PDB file of C-alpha atoms in Angstrom:
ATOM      1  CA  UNK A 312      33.240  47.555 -25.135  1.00  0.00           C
ATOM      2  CA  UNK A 313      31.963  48.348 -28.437  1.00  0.00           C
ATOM      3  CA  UNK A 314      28.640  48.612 -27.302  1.00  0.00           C
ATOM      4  CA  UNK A 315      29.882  51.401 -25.049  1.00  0.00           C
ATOM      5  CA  UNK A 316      31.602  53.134 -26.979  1.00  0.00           C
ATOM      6  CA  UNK A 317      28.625  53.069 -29.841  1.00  0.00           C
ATOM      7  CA  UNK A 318      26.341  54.362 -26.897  1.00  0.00           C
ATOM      8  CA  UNK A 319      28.670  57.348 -26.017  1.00  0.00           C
ATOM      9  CA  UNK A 320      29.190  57.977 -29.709  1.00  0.00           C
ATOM     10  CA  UNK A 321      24.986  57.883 -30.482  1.00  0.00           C
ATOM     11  CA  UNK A 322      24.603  60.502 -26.945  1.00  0.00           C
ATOM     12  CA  UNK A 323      27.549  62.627 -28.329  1.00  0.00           C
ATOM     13  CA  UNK A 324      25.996  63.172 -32.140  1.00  0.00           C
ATOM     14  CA  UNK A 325      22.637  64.077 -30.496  1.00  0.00           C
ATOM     15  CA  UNK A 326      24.025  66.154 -28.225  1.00  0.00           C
ATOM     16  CA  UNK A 327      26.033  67.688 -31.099  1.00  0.00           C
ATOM     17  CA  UNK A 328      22.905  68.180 -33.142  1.00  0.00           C
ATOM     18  CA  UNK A 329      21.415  69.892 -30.447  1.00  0.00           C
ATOM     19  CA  UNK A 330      23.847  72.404 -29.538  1.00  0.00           C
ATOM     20  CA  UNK A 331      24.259  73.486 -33.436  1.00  0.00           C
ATOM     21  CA  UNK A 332      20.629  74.088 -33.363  1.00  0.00           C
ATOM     22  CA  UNK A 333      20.723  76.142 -30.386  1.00  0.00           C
ATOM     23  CA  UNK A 334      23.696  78.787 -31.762  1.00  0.00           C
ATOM     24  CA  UNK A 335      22.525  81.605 -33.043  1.00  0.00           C
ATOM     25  CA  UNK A 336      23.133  82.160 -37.086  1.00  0.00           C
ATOM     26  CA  UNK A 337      26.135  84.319 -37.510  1.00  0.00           C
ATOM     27  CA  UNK A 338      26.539  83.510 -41.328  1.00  0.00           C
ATOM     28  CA  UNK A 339      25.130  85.324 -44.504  1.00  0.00           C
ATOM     29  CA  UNK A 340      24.500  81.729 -46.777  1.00  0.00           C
ATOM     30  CA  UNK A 341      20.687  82.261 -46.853  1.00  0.00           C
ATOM     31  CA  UNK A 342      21.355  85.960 -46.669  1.00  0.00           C
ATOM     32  CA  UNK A 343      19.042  86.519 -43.793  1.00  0.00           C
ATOM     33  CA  UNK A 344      20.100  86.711 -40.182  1.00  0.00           C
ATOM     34  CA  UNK A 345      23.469  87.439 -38.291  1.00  0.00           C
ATOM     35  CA  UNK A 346      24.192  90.779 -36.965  1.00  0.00           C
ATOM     36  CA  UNK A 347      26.905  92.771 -38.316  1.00  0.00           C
ATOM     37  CA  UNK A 348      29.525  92.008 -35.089  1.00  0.00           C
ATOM     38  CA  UNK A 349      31.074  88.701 -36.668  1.00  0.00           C
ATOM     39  CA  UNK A 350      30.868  89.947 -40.334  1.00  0.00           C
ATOM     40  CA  UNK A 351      32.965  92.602 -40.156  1.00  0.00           C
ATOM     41  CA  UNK A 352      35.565  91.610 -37.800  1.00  0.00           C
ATOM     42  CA  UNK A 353      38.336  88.808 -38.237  1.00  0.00           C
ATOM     43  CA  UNK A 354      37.193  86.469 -35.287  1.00  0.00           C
ATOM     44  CA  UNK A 355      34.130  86.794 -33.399  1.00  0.00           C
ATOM     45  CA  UNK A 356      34.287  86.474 -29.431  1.00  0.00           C
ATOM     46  CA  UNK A 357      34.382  82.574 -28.225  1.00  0.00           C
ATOM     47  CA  UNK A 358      30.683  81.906 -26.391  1.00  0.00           C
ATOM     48  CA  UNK A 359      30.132  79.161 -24.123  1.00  0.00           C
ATOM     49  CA  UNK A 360      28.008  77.036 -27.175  1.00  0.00           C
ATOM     50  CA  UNK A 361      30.839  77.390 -29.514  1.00  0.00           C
ATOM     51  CA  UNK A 362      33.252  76.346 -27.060  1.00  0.00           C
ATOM     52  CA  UNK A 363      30.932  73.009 -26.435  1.00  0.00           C
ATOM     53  CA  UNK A 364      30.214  72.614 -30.072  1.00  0.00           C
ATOM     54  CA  UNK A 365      34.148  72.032 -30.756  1.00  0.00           C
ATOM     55  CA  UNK A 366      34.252  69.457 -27.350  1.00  0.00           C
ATOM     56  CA  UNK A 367      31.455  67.578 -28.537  1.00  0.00           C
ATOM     57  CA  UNK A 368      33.234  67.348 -32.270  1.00  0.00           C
ATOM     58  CA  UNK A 369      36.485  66.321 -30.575  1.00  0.00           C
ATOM     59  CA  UNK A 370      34.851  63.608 -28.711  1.00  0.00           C
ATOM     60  CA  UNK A 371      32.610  62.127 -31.797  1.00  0.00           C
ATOM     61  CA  UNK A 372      35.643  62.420 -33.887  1.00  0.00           C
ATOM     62  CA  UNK A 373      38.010  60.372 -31.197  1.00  0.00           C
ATOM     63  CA  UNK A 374      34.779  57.756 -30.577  1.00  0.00           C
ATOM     64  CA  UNK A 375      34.345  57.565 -34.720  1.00  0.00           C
ATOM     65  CA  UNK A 376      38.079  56.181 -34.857  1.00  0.00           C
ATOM     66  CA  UNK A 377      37.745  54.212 -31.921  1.00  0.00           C
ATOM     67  CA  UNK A 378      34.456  52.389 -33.660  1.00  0.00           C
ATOM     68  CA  UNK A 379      36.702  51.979 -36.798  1.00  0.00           C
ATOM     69  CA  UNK A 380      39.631  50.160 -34.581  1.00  0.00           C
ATOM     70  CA  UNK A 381      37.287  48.376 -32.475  1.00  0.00           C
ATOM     71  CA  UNK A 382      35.450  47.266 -35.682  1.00  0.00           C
ATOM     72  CA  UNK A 383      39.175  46.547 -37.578  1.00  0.00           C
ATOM     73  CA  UNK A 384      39.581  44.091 -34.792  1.00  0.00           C
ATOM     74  CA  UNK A 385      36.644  42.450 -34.637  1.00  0.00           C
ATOM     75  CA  UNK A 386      36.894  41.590 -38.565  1.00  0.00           C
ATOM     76  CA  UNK A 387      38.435  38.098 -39.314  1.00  0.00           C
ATOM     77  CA  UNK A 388      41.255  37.760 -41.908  1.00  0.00           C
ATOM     78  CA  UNK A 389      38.949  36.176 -44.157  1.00  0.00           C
ATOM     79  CA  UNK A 390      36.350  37.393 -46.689  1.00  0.00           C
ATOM     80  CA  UNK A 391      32.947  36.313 -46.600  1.00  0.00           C
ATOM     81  CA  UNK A 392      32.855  34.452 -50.025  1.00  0.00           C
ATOM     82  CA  UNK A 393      35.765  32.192 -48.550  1.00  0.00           C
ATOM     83  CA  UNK A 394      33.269  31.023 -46.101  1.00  0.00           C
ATOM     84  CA  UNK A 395      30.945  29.408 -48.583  1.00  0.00           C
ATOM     85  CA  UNK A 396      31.506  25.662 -48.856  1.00  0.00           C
ATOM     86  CA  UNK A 397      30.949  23.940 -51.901  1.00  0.00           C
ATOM     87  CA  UNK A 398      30.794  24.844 -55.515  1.00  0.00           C
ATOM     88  CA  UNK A 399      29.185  28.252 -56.241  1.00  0.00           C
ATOM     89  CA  UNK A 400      27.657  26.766 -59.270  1.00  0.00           C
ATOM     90  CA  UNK A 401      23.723  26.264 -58.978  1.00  0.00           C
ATOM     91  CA  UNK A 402      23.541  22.232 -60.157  1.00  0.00           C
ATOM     92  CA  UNK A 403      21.897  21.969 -63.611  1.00  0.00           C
ATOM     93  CA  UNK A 404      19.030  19.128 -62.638  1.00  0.00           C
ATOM     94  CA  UNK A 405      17.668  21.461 -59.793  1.00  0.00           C
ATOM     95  CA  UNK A 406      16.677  24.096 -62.744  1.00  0.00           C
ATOM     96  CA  UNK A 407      14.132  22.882 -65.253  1.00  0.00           C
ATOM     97  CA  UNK A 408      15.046  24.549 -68.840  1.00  0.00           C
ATOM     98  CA  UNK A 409      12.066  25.757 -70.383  1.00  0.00           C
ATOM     99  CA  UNK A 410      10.385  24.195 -73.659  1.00  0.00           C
ATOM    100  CA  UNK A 411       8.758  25.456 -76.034  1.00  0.00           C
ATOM    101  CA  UNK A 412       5.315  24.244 -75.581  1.00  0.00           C
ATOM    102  CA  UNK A 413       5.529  25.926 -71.767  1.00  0.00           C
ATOM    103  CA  UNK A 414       5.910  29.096 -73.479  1.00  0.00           C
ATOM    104  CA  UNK A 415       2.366  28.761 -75.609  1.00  0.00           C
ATOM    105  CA  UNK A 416      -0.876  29.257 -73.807  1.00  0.00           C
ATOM    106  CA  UNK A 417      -2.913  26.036 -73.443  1.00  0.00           C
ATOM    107  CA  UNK A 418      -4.718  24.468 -76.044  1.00  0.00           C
ATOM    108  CA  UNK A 419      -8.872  23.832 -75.990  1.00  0.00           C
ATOM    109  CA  UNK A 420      -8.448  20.352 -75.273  1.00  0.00           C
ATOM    110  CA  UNK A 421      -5.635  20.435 -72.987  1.00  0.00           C
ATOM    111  CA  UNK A 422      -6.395  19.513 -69.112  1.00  0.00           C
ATOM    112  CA  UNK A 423      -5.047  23.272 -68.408  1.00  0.00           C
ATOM    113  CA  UNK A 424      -7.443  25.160 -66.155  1.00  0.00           C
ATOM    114  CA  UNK A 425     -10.475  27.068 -67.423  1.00  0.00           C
ATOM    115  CA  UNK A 426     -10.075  30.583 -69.433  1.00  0.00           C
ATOM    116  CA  UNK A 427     -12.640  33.428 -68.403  1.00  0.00           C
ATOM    117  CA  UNK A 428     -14.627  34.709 -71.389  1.00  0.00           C
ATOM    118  CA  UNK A 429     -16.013  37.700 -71.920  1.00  0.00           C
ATOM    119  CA  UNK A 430     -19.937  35.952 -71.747  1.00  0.00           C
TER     120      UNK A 430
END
């Protein structure tokens, strides 16, 4: 069911995204475009995109929520650190501290393998 409904909800966003790119621009944000019909008046005249543009919203709004109650459902009771057996400590022996002679580069006699030089 979720599946479904994620499908629907994937075909409704594209088709949303579609049919805002189709409208023509009406606003003056960029301060190009428009036409001076919808500026001046209160409302402008309902077309057939706008009217689709608000159905598609209404329908990826009501599949967003059902995602979110399908999803609600699906989620156990439980968190996901509660599902980790055992101690959450790393054990000390697997963990070699480091000395100090591990921190030095090798010495000239030392079986340590072979510096370049510059010759």
């Amino acid at each position: 069911m979720e599946n479904v409904v994620l499908i629907i909800h994937l075909l409704l966003a594209l088709a949303l995204i579609g049919i805002v790119l189709m409208q023509r621009s009406e606003g003056g944000g960029l301060g190009i475009g428009g036409g001076g019909g919808g500026a001046v008046s209160g409302r402008s005249a309902a077309t057939a995109l706008g009217k689709l543009t608000w159905i598609l919203a209404a329908g990826f709004i009501c599949t967003s929520i059902a995602l979110t109650v399908i999803a609600a459902k699906n989620a156990s009771g439980s968190s996901v650190v509660d599902g980790i057996e055992g101690d959450l400590t790393p054990p000390a022996a697997s963990v070699p501290a480091p000395s100090a002679d591990s921190l030095l580069p090798p010495a000239e006699g030392d079986d340590a393998p072979l510096v370049p030089n510059a010759n």
